[in-house]
Short mmCIF file of C-alpha atoms in Angstrom, two decimals:
data_model
loop_
_atom_site.label_atom_id
_atom_site.label_comp_id
_atom_site.label_asym_id
_atom_site.label_seq_id
_atom_site.Cartn_x
_atom_site.Cartn_y
_atom_site.Cartn_z
CA MET A 261 113.36 123.66 -168.80
CA PRO A 262 112.53 124.59 -165.51
CA GLU A 263 115.02 123.77 -162.53
CA TYR A 264 113.50 121.75 -159.70
CA LEU A 265 114.37 121.31 -155.91
CA GLU A 266 113.77 117.94 -154.53
CA VAL A 267 113.47 117.20 -150.91
CA ASP A 268 111.66 115.08 -148.62
CA ILE A 269 109.20 117.59 -147.12
CA CYS A 270 108.04 120.80 -148.12
CA VAL A 271 106.40 123.06 -145.69
CA ILE A 272 103.93 125.84 -147.09
CA GLY A 273 103.40 128.50 -144.14
CA GLY A 274 105.52 129.52 -141.31
CA GLY A 275 103.37 129.91 -138.26
CA SER A 276 103.15 127.85 -135.44
CA GLY A 277 102.36 124.61 -137.10
CA GLY A 278 104.75 124.96 -140.13
CA LEU A 279 107.65 125.69 -138.19
CA SER A 280 107.11 123.24 -135.73
CA VAL A 281 107.47 120.37 -138.78
CA ALA A 282 110.12 122.25 -140.56
CA ALA A 283 112.44 122.33 -137.14
CA GLY A 284 111.73 118.80 -136.69
CA ALA A 285 111.87 117.17 -140.05
CA ALA A 286 115.47 118.94 -140.67
CA GLN A 287 116.76 118.26 -137.49
CA MET A 288 115.75 114.47 -138.13
CA GLY A 289 117.60 114.22 -141.19
CA ALA A 290 115.25 115.06 -143.47
CA SER A 291 115.61 117.63 -146.64
CA THR A 292 113.42 120.60 -145.73
CA VAL A 293 112.11 123.55 -147.82
CA LEU A 294 109.77 125.89 -145.77
CA VAL A 295 108.10 128.13 -147.76
CA GLU A 296 106.53 131.42 -146.11
CA LYS A 297 104.97 134.50 -148.20
CA GLY A 298 104.16 136.90 -145.32
CA LYS A 299 106.68 137.51 -142.01
CA MET A 300 107.59 134.49 -139.99
CA GLY A 301 106.13 133.49 -137.25
CA GLY A 302 102.93 133.40 -138.47
CA ASP A 303 100.01 135.14 -137.39
CA CYS A 304 101.05 133.70 -133.56
CA LEU A 305 103.76 136.32 -133.00
CA ASN A 306 102.66 138.98 -135.57
CA TYR A 307 99.23 139.92 -135.13
CA GLY A 308 97.46 137.22 -132.14
CA CYS A 309 98.91 134.81 -129.44
CA VAL A 310 101.96 137.43 -128.55
CA PRO A 311 100.95 140.92 -129.20
CA SER A 312 97.66 140.03 -127.27
CA LYS A 313 99.15 138.59 -124.35
CA ALA A 314 101.63 141.72 -124.08
CA LEU A 315 98.52 144.19 -124.56
CA LEU A 316 96.35 142.09 -121.90
CA ALA A 317 99.52 142.37 -119.51
CA ALA A 318 100.16 146.39 -119.97
CA GLY A 319 96.02 146.24 -119.13
CA HIS A 320 96.34 144.04 -116.59
CA ALA A 321 99.42 145.98 -114.86
CA ALA A 322 96.92 149.12 -114.90
CA ARG A 323 94.41 147.19 -113.22
CA ALA A 324 96.68 146.28 -110.54
CA VAL A 325 97.88 149.64 -109.69
CA GLY A 326 94.49 150.78 -109.69
CA ARG A 327 93.16 147.95 -106.98
CA ALA A 328 96.62 148.64 -104.81
CA ARG A 329 94.14 150.38 -102.23
CA LEU A 330 92.58 147.34 -101.42
CA PHE A 331 96.04 146.00 -100.53
CA GLY A 332 96.75 148.57 -98.03
CA VAL A 333 99.19 150.61 -100.60
CA ASP A 334 98.49 154.09 -101.44
CA ALA A 335 98.60 153.95 -105.09
CA SER A 336 97.94 156.88 -107.17
CA ARG A 337 95.61 156.71 -110.13
CA PRO A 338 97.48 155.03 -113.15
CA ALA A 339 98.73 157.15 -116.00
CA ILE A 340 98.58 155.44 -119.09
CA VAL A 341 101.49 155.97 -121.74
CA SER A 342 100.28 154.79 -125.30
CA LYS A 343 103.46 154.90 -126.80
CA ASP A 344 105.46 152.97 -124.30
CA VAL A 345 102.30 150.36 -124.19
CA TYR A 346 102.07 149.78 -127.98
CA GLY A 347 106.05 149.85 -127.37
CA HIS A 348 106.34 146.75 -124.99
CA ILE A 349 104.18 145.13 -127.77
CA GLN A 350 106.88 145.63 -130.30
CA LYS A 351 109.24 144.66 -127.80
CA THR A 352 108.19 141.55 -126.73
CA ILE A 353 107.52 140.48 -130.47
CA THR A 354 110.88 141.51 -131.11
CA ALA A 355 112.38 139.08 -128.51
CA ILE A 356 110.69 136.32 -129.28
CA ALA A 357 111.29 136.52 -133.17
CA PRO A 358 114.68 135.25 -133.45
CA ASN A 359 113.11 131.90 -132.53
CA ASP A 360 111.18 132.03 -135.77
CA SER A 361 113.78 133.78 -138.01
CA VAL A 362 114.82 132.66 -140.94
CA GLU A 363 118.35 132.75 -139.93
CA ARG A 364 117.70 130.04 -137.30
CA PHE A 365 115.99 127.74 -139.77
CA GLU A 366 118.43 127.94 -142.29
CA GLY A 367 120.72 127.32 -139.32
CA LEU A 368 118.92 124.24 -138.81
CA GLY A 369 119.48 122.96 -142.42
CA VAL A 370 116.39 124.29 -143.71
CA LYS A 371 115.88 125.94 -147.23
CA VAL A 372 113.69 128.71 -146.86
CA ILE A 373 111.95 130.28 -150.00
CA GLN A 374 110.04 133.57 -149.19
CA ALA A 375 107.37 133.75 -151.86
CA PRO A 376 103.77 132.69 -152.32
CA ALA A 377 103.24 128.81 -153.41
CA ARG A 378 100.81 127.26 -155.46
CA PHE A 379 100.54 123.70 -156.46
CA THR A 380 101.73 123.34 -160.31
CA GLY A 381 100.47 119.65 -160.82
CA SER A 382 104.01 118.90 -162.05
CA THR A 383 104.64 115.05 -162.29
CA GLY A 384 108.42 115.17 -164.04
CA VAL A 385 111.47 112.85 -164.45
CA ALA A 386 114.59 113.80 -162.60
CA VAL A 387 117.63 114.35 -165.07
CA GLU A 388 120.24 116.01 -163.42
CA ASP A 389 121.51 115.27 -159.77
CA PHE A 390 122.87 118.46 -157.91
CA SER A 391 124.05 116.69 -154.70
CA ASN A 392 126.04 120.00 -153.28
CA TYR A 393 122.64 122.09 -153.27
CA GLY A 394 123.45 122.55 -149.77
CA ILE A 395 120.14 121.25 -148.15
CA GLY A 396 120.88 117.55 -149.36
CA ALA A 397 118.51 118.17 -151.93
CA ARG A 398 118.74 117.19 -155.65
CA VAL A 399 117.69 119.59 -158.65
CA ILE A 400 116.17 118.32 -161.11
CA ARG A 401 115.08 119.61 -164.69
CA VAL A 402 111.97 118.21 -166.19
CA PRO A 403 109.99 118.75 -169.20
CA ALA A 404 107.58 121.57 -169.06
CA ARG A 405 104.62 119.62 -170.27
CA PHE A 406 104.39 117.24 -167.51
CA THR A 407 101.52 117.97 -164.84
CA GLY A 408 100.63 116.24 -161.73
CA PRO A 409 99.90 116.48 -157.48
CA THR A 410 103.58 116.78 -156.04
CA GLU A 411 104.84 120.33 -157.08
CA ILE A 412 104.86 123.77 -156.17
CA GLU A 413 105.96 127.09 -157.21
CA ALA A 414 107.25 129.76 -154.97
CA GLY A 415 108.86 132.71 -156.63
CA ASP A 416 111.40 131.53 -159.18
CA GLU A 417 112.04 128.10 -157.26
CA ARG A 418 110.32 125.05 -158.33
CA VAL A 419 109.97 122.39 -155.80
CA ARG A 420 109.32 118.64 -155.68
CA ALA A 421 108.88 117.09 -152.67
CA ARG A 422 107.39 113.43 -150.93
CA ARG A 423 105.48 114.89 -148.40
CA PHE A 424 103.87 118.33 -148.21
CA VAL A 425 102.42 120.10 -145.38
CA ILE A 426 100.29 122.66 -145.79
CA ALA A 427 100.35 125.06 -142.64
CA THR A 428 98.74 128.59 -144.20
CA GLY A 429 96.59 129.28 -141.25
CA SER A 430 94.01 131.89 -140.98
CA SER A 431 92.93 135.43 -141.24
CA PRO A 432 90.19 137.79 -139.71
CA PHE A 433 86.69 136.87 -141.27
CA VAL A 434 85.12 140.38 -142.27
CA PRO A 435 81.39 139.69 -142.12
CA PRO A 436 79.42 141.85 -145.41
CA ILE A 437 78.22 144.83 -143.12
CA GLU A 438 76.89 147.81 -144.99
CA GLY A 439 79.39 150.55 -145.08
CA LEU A 440 81.99 148.37 -143.56
CA ASP A 441 84.13 148.36 -146.50
CA ALA A 442 84.01 152.03 -146.41
CA THR A 443 84.91 153.07 -143.35
CA PRO A 444 88.00 152.55 -141.17
CA TYR A 445 88.44 149.53 -139.09
CA HIS A 446 90.83 147.09 -137.66
CA THR A 447 91.47 143.41 -137.28
CA ASN A 448 93.64 141.53 -134.83
CA GLU A 449 96.18 142.17 -138.04
CA THR A 450 96.17 146.15 -137.10
CA ILE A 451 94.88 146.75 -133.72
CA PHE A 452 97.99 146.32 -132.43
CA ASP A 453 100.11 149.16 -134.19
CA LEU A 454 97.64 152.28 -133.15
CA GLY A 455 100.04 154.19 -131.27
CA GLU A 456 97.23 156.20 -129.29
CA ILE A 457 94.80 154.08 -126.90
CA PRO A 458 91.37 154.13 -128.21
CA GLU A 459 89.13 157.10 -126.87
CA HIS A 460 85.91 154.99 -127.52
CA LEU A 461 86.25 151.39 -128.83
CA ILE A 462 83.63 149.64 -130.72
CA VAL A 463 84.02 145.64 -130.89
CA ILE A 464 82.01 143.92 -133.45
CA GLY A 465 82.04 140.48 -132.08
CA GLY A 466 81.67 138.85 -128.53
CA GLY A 467 83.96 135.74 -129.07
CA PRO A 468 87.03 135.18 -127.29
CA ILE A 469 89.56 137.81 -129.32
CA GLY A 470 86.66 140.41 -128.95
CA ILE A 471 86.03 139.86 -125.54
CA GLU A 472 89.92 140.11 -124.51
CA MET A 473 90.76 143.29 -126.67
CA ALA A 474 87.19 144.96 -125.24
CA GLN A 475 88.58 143.86 -121.73
CA ALA A 476 92.41 145.06 -122.40
CA HIS A 477 91.49 148.10 -123.68
CA ARG A 478 89.27 149.09 -121.22
CA HIS A 479 91.91 148.84 -118.10
CA LEU A 480 93.98 150.98 -119.99
CA GLY A 481 91.26 153.25 -120.64
CA ALA A 482 89.14 153.15 -123.47
CA ARG A 483 85.04 153.09 -123.04
CA VAL A 484 84.57 150.34 -124.94
CA THR A 485 81.49 148.81 -126.43
CA VAL A 486 80.91 145.24 -127.63
CA LEU A 487 77.80 144.01 -130.03
CA GLU A 488 77.25 140.51 -130.50
CA MET A 489 74.22 139.24 -132.52
CA PHE A 490 73.69 136.00 -130.22
CA LYS A 491 75.55 135.31 -126.71
CA ILE A 492 79.31 136.40 -125.44
CA MET A 493 81.18 133.47 -125.54
CA PRO A 494 78.68 131.68 -126.96
CA ARG A 495 80.91 128.14 -127.65
CA ASP A 496 81.32 128.27 -123.56
CA ASP A 497 79.35 127.35 -120.63
CA PRO A 498 77.02 129.50 -119.80
CA GLU A 499 77.74 128.95 -115.86
CA LEU A 500 81.06 129.89 -116.01
CA VAL A 501 80.70 132.50 -118.42
CA ALA A 502 78.32 134.31 -116.02
CA VAL A 503 81.17 134.68 -113.65
CA LEU A 504 82.76 136.74 -116.45
CA ARG A 505 80.23 138.40 -117.90
CA ALA A 506 79.61 140.26 -113.80
CA ARG A 507 83.34 141.77 -114.00
CA LEU A 508 82.97 143.35 -117.51
CA ASP A 509 79.41 144.73 -116.32
CA GLU A 510 81.22 146.09 -113.04
CA GLU A 511 84.39 147.18 -115.33
CA LYS A 512 81.55 149.31 -117.28
CA ILE A 513 81.90 147.65 -120.74
CA ASP A 514 78.91 147.93 -122.68
CA ILE A 515 77.97 144.84 -124.11
CA ARG A 516 74.52 144.89 -126.25
CA GLU A 517 73.96 141.21 -127.21
CA GLY A 518 70.93 140.01 -129.45
CA ILE A 519 71.62 142.61 -131.89
CA LYS A 520 71.57 143.25 -135.57
CA ILE A 521 74.12 145.62 -137.17
CA SER A 522 72.35 147.40 -139.95
CA ARG A 523 75.52 149.73 -141.26
CA VAL A 524 78.61 151.32 -140.52
CA GLU A 525 79.14 154.59 -141.15
CA GLY A 526 81.71 157.82 -140.71
CA SER A 527 85.20 158.39 -141.11
CA GLY A 528 88.18 159.43 -139.47
CA SER A 529 87.91 159.20 -135.75
CA ALA A 530 84.11 159.80 -135.96
CA LEU A 531 82.84 156.23 -136.38
CA SER A 532 78.98 155.06 -136.03
CA VAL A 533 77.40 151.59 -135.84
CA VAL A 534 73.58 151.49 -136.34
CA ILE A 535 71.74 148.80 -134.54
CA GLU A 536 68.48 147.09 -134.71
CA GLU A 537 67.83 146.40 -130.69
CA ASP A 538 64.70 145.25 -129.00
CA GLY A 539 62.83 146.36 -132.08
CA ALA A 540 64.41 149.81 -132.54
CA GLU A 541 67.43 151.62 -134.63
CA ARG A 542 70.49 153.02 -132.36
CA ARG A 543 73.18 154.37 -133.48
CA ILE A 544 76.54 153.74 -131.27
CA GLU A 545 79.48 156.28 -132.03
CA GLY A 546 83.10 155.81 -131.31
CA SER A 547 86.55 156.68 -132.14
CA HIS A 548 87.70 153.18 -133.52
CA ILE A 549 86.13 149.90 -134.54
CA LEU A 550 87.44 146.68 -134.32
CA VAL A 551 86.29 143.43 -136.21
CA ALA A 552 86.41 140.25 -134.11
CA THR A 553 84.11 138.16 -135.91
CA GLY A 554 85.99 134.43 -136.60
CA ARG A 555 88.49 133.54 -138.84
CA THR A 556 88.55 132.18 -142.18
CA PRO A 557 91.18 129.82 -143.65
CA ASN A 558 94.39 131.24 -145.97
CA VAL A 559 93.67 128.42 -148.97
CA GLY A 560 93.36 131.39 -151.71
CA GLY A 561 96.75 131.30 -154.57
CA LEU A 562 97.33 127.63 -153.69
CA ASN A 563 95.77 125.83 -156.77
CA LEU A 564 94.52 123.49 -154.52
CA GLY A 565 92.32 121.70 -157.34
CA LYS A 566 95.58 121.03 -159.23
CA ALA A 567 96.91 119.08 -156.50
CA GLY A 568 93.57 116.98 -155.79
CA ILE A 569 92.89 118.61 -152.28
CA GLU A 570 89.45 119.35 -151.41
CA TYR A 571 88.41 122.09 -149.07
CA THR A 572 85.44 124.15 -147.93
CA PRO A 573 84.72 127.45 -146.06
CA LYS A 574 85.78 125.93 -143.13
CA GLY A 575 89.14 124.40 -144.10
CA ILE A 576 90.81 121.93 -146.08
CA LEU A 577 89.35 118.35 -145.86
CA VAL A 578 91.62 116.14 -143.66
CA ASP A 579 91.44 112.40 -142.11
CA ALA A 580 92.47 111.56 -138.89
CA ARG A 581 96.16 111.27 -139.68
CA LEU A 582 95.75 114.79 -141.32
CA ARG A 583 96.53 113.39 -144.66
CA THR A 584 94.21 115.63 -147.37
CA THR A 585 92.59 114.08 -150.03
CA ASN A 586 95.96 113.96 -151.74
CA LYS A 587 97.59 111.53 -149.58
CA ASN A 588 101.05 113.18 -150.07
CA VAL A 589 100.07 116.23 -148.64
CA PHE A 590 99.33 117.04 -145.42
CA ALA A 591 97.08 120.25 -143.63
CA ILE A 592 97.89 121.35 -140.05
CA GLY A 593 96.54 124.17 -138.24
CA ASP A 594 93.95 126.77 -138.71
CA VAL A 595 93.83 125.73 -142.25
CA ALA A 596 92.52 121.85 -141.15
CA GLY A 597 89.46 123.73 -140.14
CA GLY A 598 88.31 122.47 -136.35
CA TYR A 599 90.48 123.82 -133.09
CA GLN A 600 92.03 127.26 -134.39
CA PHE A 601 94.78 127.38 -131.55
CA THR A 602 98.73 127.64 -131.54
CA HIS A 603 99.15 124.46 -129.42
CA VAL A 604 96.79 122.67 -131.49
CA ALA A 605 98.81 123.63 -134.81
CA ALA A 606 101.70 122.46 -132.56
CA TYR A 607 100.36 119.16 -131.76
CA HIS A 608 99.38 118.82 -135.39
CA ALA A 609 102.93 119.31 -136.47
CA SER A 610 104.08 116.00 -133.86
CA ILE A 611 101.20 113.86 -136.00
CA VAL A 612 102.74 115.13 -139.21
CA ILE A 613 106.12 114.12 -138.23
CA ARG A 614 105.03 110.57 -136.87
CA ASN A 615 103.16 109.94 -140.09
CA ALA A 616 105.31 111.48 -142.99
CA LEU A 617 108.86 110.86 -142.08
CA PHE A 618 108.20 107.42 -139.88
CA ARG A 619 105.54 106.05 -141.47
CA LEU A 620 103.52 105.71 -138.16
CA PRO A 621 100.02 106.12 -138.52
CA ALA A 622 99.41 108.41 -135.85
CA LYS A 623 95.92 109.82 -135.75
CA VAL A 624 94.92 112.88 -133.51
CA ASP A 625 92.93 112.66 -130.57
CA TYR A 626 91.34 115.81 -129.20
CA ARG A 627 90.15 114.24 -125.99
CA ALA A 628 92.38 116.65 -123.76
CA VAL A 629 92.88 119.87 -125.81
CA PRO A 630 92.48 122.73 -123.82
CA TRP A 631 91.73 125.68 -124.37
CA ALA A 632 91.78 129.34 -122.42
CA ALA A 633 90.34 133.03 -122.96
CA TYR A 634 92.81 135.11 -120.93
CA THR A 635 90.42 137.40 -119.65
CA MET A 636 90.32 138.70 -116.03
CA PRO A 637 88.91 135.90 -114.57
CA GLU A 638 90.55 133.82 -117.52
CA LEU A 639 88.12 131.09 -118.57
CA ALA A 640 89.46 127.68 -119.51
CA TYR A 641 87.94 124.08 -120.85
CA VAL A 642 89.26 120.75 -121.77
CA GLY A 643 87.49 117.78 -122.46
CA LEU A 644 83.63 117.72 -122.78
CA SER A 645 81.28 120.61 -121.30
CA GLU A 646 78.06 119.79 -118.94
CA SER A 647 75.80 119.43 -122.13
CA GLN A 648 78.07 117.65 -124.11
CA ALA A 649 78.42 115.21 -121.61
CA ARG A 650 74.91 114.72 -121.20
CA GLU A 651 74.23 113.87 -124.71
CA LYS A 652 77.04 111.62 -125.23
CA ALA A 653 77.50 109.95 -121.69
CA GLY A 654 73.77 110.02 -120.50
CA GLU A 655 74.57 110.10 -116.56
CA ILE A 656 76.79 112.77 -115.19
CA ARG A 657 77.85 114.09 -111.82
CA ILE A 658 78.83 117.69 -112.11
CA LEU A 659 81.73 118.65 -109.09
CA ARG A 660 82.22 122.39 -108.42
CA TRP A 661 84.31 124.71 -105.96
CA PRO A 662 84.71 128.11 -105.52
CA PHE A 663 87.66 130.46 -105.80
CA GLU A 664 86.46 131.89 -102.38
CA ASP A 665 87.26 128.72 -100.59
CA ASN A 666 91.00 128.77 -101.82
CA ASP A 667 93.17 130.62 -99.49
CA ARG A 668 95.39 131.94 -101.35
CA ALA A 669 92.32 133.42 -103.62
CA ARG A 670 91.32 135.01 -100.20
CA ALA A 671 94.60 136.41 -99.66
CA GLU A 672 94.86 137.95 -103.42
CA LEU A 673 91.60 139.25 -103.44
CA GLU A 674 90.75 137.36 -106.16
CA THR A 675 87.66 134.95 -105.13
CA GLU A 676 85.20 135.08 -108.23
CA GLY A 677 84.80 131.82 -110.17
CA LEU A 678 85.14 128.38 -109.56
CA VAL A 679 86.07 124.74 -110.76
CA LYS A 680 83.47 122.48 -112.64
CA VAL A 681 84.19 118.91 -113.28
CA VAL A 682 82.28 116.36 -115.18
CA VAL A 683 82.70 112.79 -114.43
CA THR A 684 80.99 109.46 -114.76
CA PRO A 685 79.08 108.09 -111.84
CA ARG A 686 82.42 105.52 -111.69
CA GLY A 687 84.74 108.46 -111.27
CA ARG A 688 85.74 108.39 -115.00
CA ILE A 689 86.36 112.43 -115.84
CA LEU A 690 84.83 113.40 -119.18
CA GLY A 691 85.50 117.52 -118.89
CA ALA A 692 86.90 120.40 -116.91
CA GLY A 693 85.93 124.46 -116.89
CA VAL A 694 87.56 126.85 -114.56
CA VAL A 695 86.54 130.61 -114.49
CA GLY A 696 89.04 132.40 -111.93
CA PRO A 697 92.54 133.61 -111.40
CA ARG A 698 95.36 131.40 -113.29
CA ALA A 699 92.37 129.34 -114.99
CA GLY A 700 94.85 128.71 -118.09
CA GLU A 701 97.09 127.02 -115.52
CA LEU A 702 94.99 125.40 -113.60
CA ILE A 703 93.35 123.48 -116.54
CA GLN A 704 96.38 121.78 -117.13
CA THR A 705 95.78 119.26 -114.33
CA TRP A 706 92.51 118.36 -115.84
CA GLY A 707 93.99 117.78 -119.14
CA LEU A 708 97.04 115.69 -118.09
CA ALA A 709 94.15 113.49 -116.21
CA ILE A 710 91.97 112.97 -119.18
CA GLY A 711 94.67 112.67 -121.46
CA ALA A 712 96.59 109.97 -119.29
CA LYS A 713 92.88 108.56 -118.39
CA LEU A 714 93.51 108.94 -114.94
CA LYS A 715 90.27 108.63 -112.80
CA ILE A 716 89.01 111.35 -110.07
CA GLY A 717 90.62 109.91 -107.20
CA ALA A 718 93.95 110.35 -108.84
CA VAL A 719 93.69 114.10 -108.96
CA ALA A 720 92.31 113.79 -105.54
CA SER A 721 95.30 111.91 -103.87
CA MET A 722 97.49 114.96 -105.14
CA ILE A 723 99.53 116.73 -102.87
CA ALA A 724 99.60 120.40 -103.61
CA PRO A 725 102.07 122.44 -101.73
CA TYR A 726 99.89 125.48 -99.33
CA PRO A 727 98.85 128.28 -100.32
CA THR A 728 97.97 128.10 -103.55
CA PHE A 729 95.57 127.93 -106.51
CA GLY A 730 96.20 124.75 -107.21
CA GLU A 731 94.38 123.26 -104.20
CA ILE A 732 91.50 124.23 -105.57
CA ASN A 733 91.80 121.26 -108.18
CA LYS A 734 92.58 118.48 -105.39
CA ARG A 735 89.27 120.02 -103.49
CA VAL A 736 87.04 119.75 -106.35
CA ALA A 737 88.05 116.52 -107.09
CA GLY A 738 87.94 115.14 -103.18
CA SER A 739 84.28 116.64 -103.23
CA TYR A 740 83.18 113.43 -105.19
CA PHE A 741 83.69 111.46 -102.14
CA THR A 742 82.49 113.30 -99.91
CA PRO A 743 79.03 112.08 -100.03
CA LYS A 744 79.99 108.45 -99.71
CA LEU A 745 82.89 109.14 -96.95
CA PHE A 746 80.69 111.40 -94.49
CA SER A 747 77.65 108.79 -94.85
CA GLU A 748 75.92 107.36 -92.11
CA GLY A 749 77.45 103.98 -93.26
CA THR A 750 80.74 105.19 -92.88
CA LYS A 751 79.91 106.32 -89.69
CA ARG A 752 78.60 102.86 -88.54
CA ILE A 753 81.73 101.19 -89.77
CA VAL A 754 84.22 103.90 -87.67
CA ARG A 755 81.63 103.26 -84.77
CA PHE A 756 82.16 99.51 -85.16
CA LEU A 757 85.84 99.44 -85.25
CA SER A 758 85.95 101.82 -82.27
CA LEU A 759 84.94 98.67 -80.01
CA PHE A 760 87.79 97.10 -80.99
CA GLY A 761 90.47 99.70 -79.34
#
């Protein structure tokens, strides 16, 4: 008979969301098992957020040197040392890795199993109780003939749990382009290990990841071509994307939109992408290809059907409490579809903790979920876009304020961009977008306001230190009141009151 671990909660996946659940559950006294078949920290630490921001930071540093003359500083053209750029990426990962390590989680009382997990469907009955296993768990032996939806196998271990959490994340989606499978190409899982800055990087995909990587490599001296079937940043507000597009054009990033990729050819550093553009076939030659065409949920090998868990190509089906069609199993983060952001996975973890451990009917609320592209200028959003607001709320007002009217932006020569806020006629904030320096920081004010259901007057009355980029939020909020504040009616009231001394 096989030997089982019986625990309160078993987490499958050691990325951002899974680690948050495991750490929280263990520290709150629940016996916890964490199963991870790959690197601890998942995509975010090893292939995504952390290395990409480290590469972007290197690119920003190179750009700063190139712009120093605008401030009266005589700086020579930056010399890019490739091995040090990639060394910075690895040092950043190494510095953060201990927070996500097996040792740290075992120190918290989590049993970590490093192996692939799959549901067996077993429904065995406990025969023996071993209370000194080390994690507050019981090891039970069951007849092998029992099958059901509350057990997994992981390596040599079998785990039964009251609740499971699937947090297996997502992987790069590779489109079925002719010749791609026979041609060297990179995804986010390999692009940070090049060792040398590409001579000419061809990016297939014009979404946030593709554009971030295109600009980072351009700042580090590479020639860059972006190929996009539709428009770059297709899910974002066109008015704000236009500001970013102007910067990309200025930096001589070759953007080809509305094209179709016919095939990919070549070997080594002599690669070609053949496209159809304006009714003609054109060949683009480069040294490296990066595929950045979206993500696909990691569900393979989990045997979800044996656990009664339904899923689609977009991810595992969950309800508002993040429960799957097997109510003892939750799914969080990228694998659950929807928003594919690290901070959303962490938010999901908090919802699951409340449901799984405290039996509270906590539900997700996506009204105030922010997201950002860490380009230059940055692009960030929260809430409804202008088009979504017009569709859902009907009559709206659009408030805008440009960075060129911000004194700090003037001092730092970062005047491109604007803040755009969508409100109802009565001042309820529906959404906000920022394109400009520090957009990812500035958007947090609007996320707080939407989440706390504050009206536009709350932001307008905020006291912001001078001179800061944050003042722009106060100024755009204040513009809501400008038409009424400086109206003829207000002037008449002031003139009337002046009669009384």
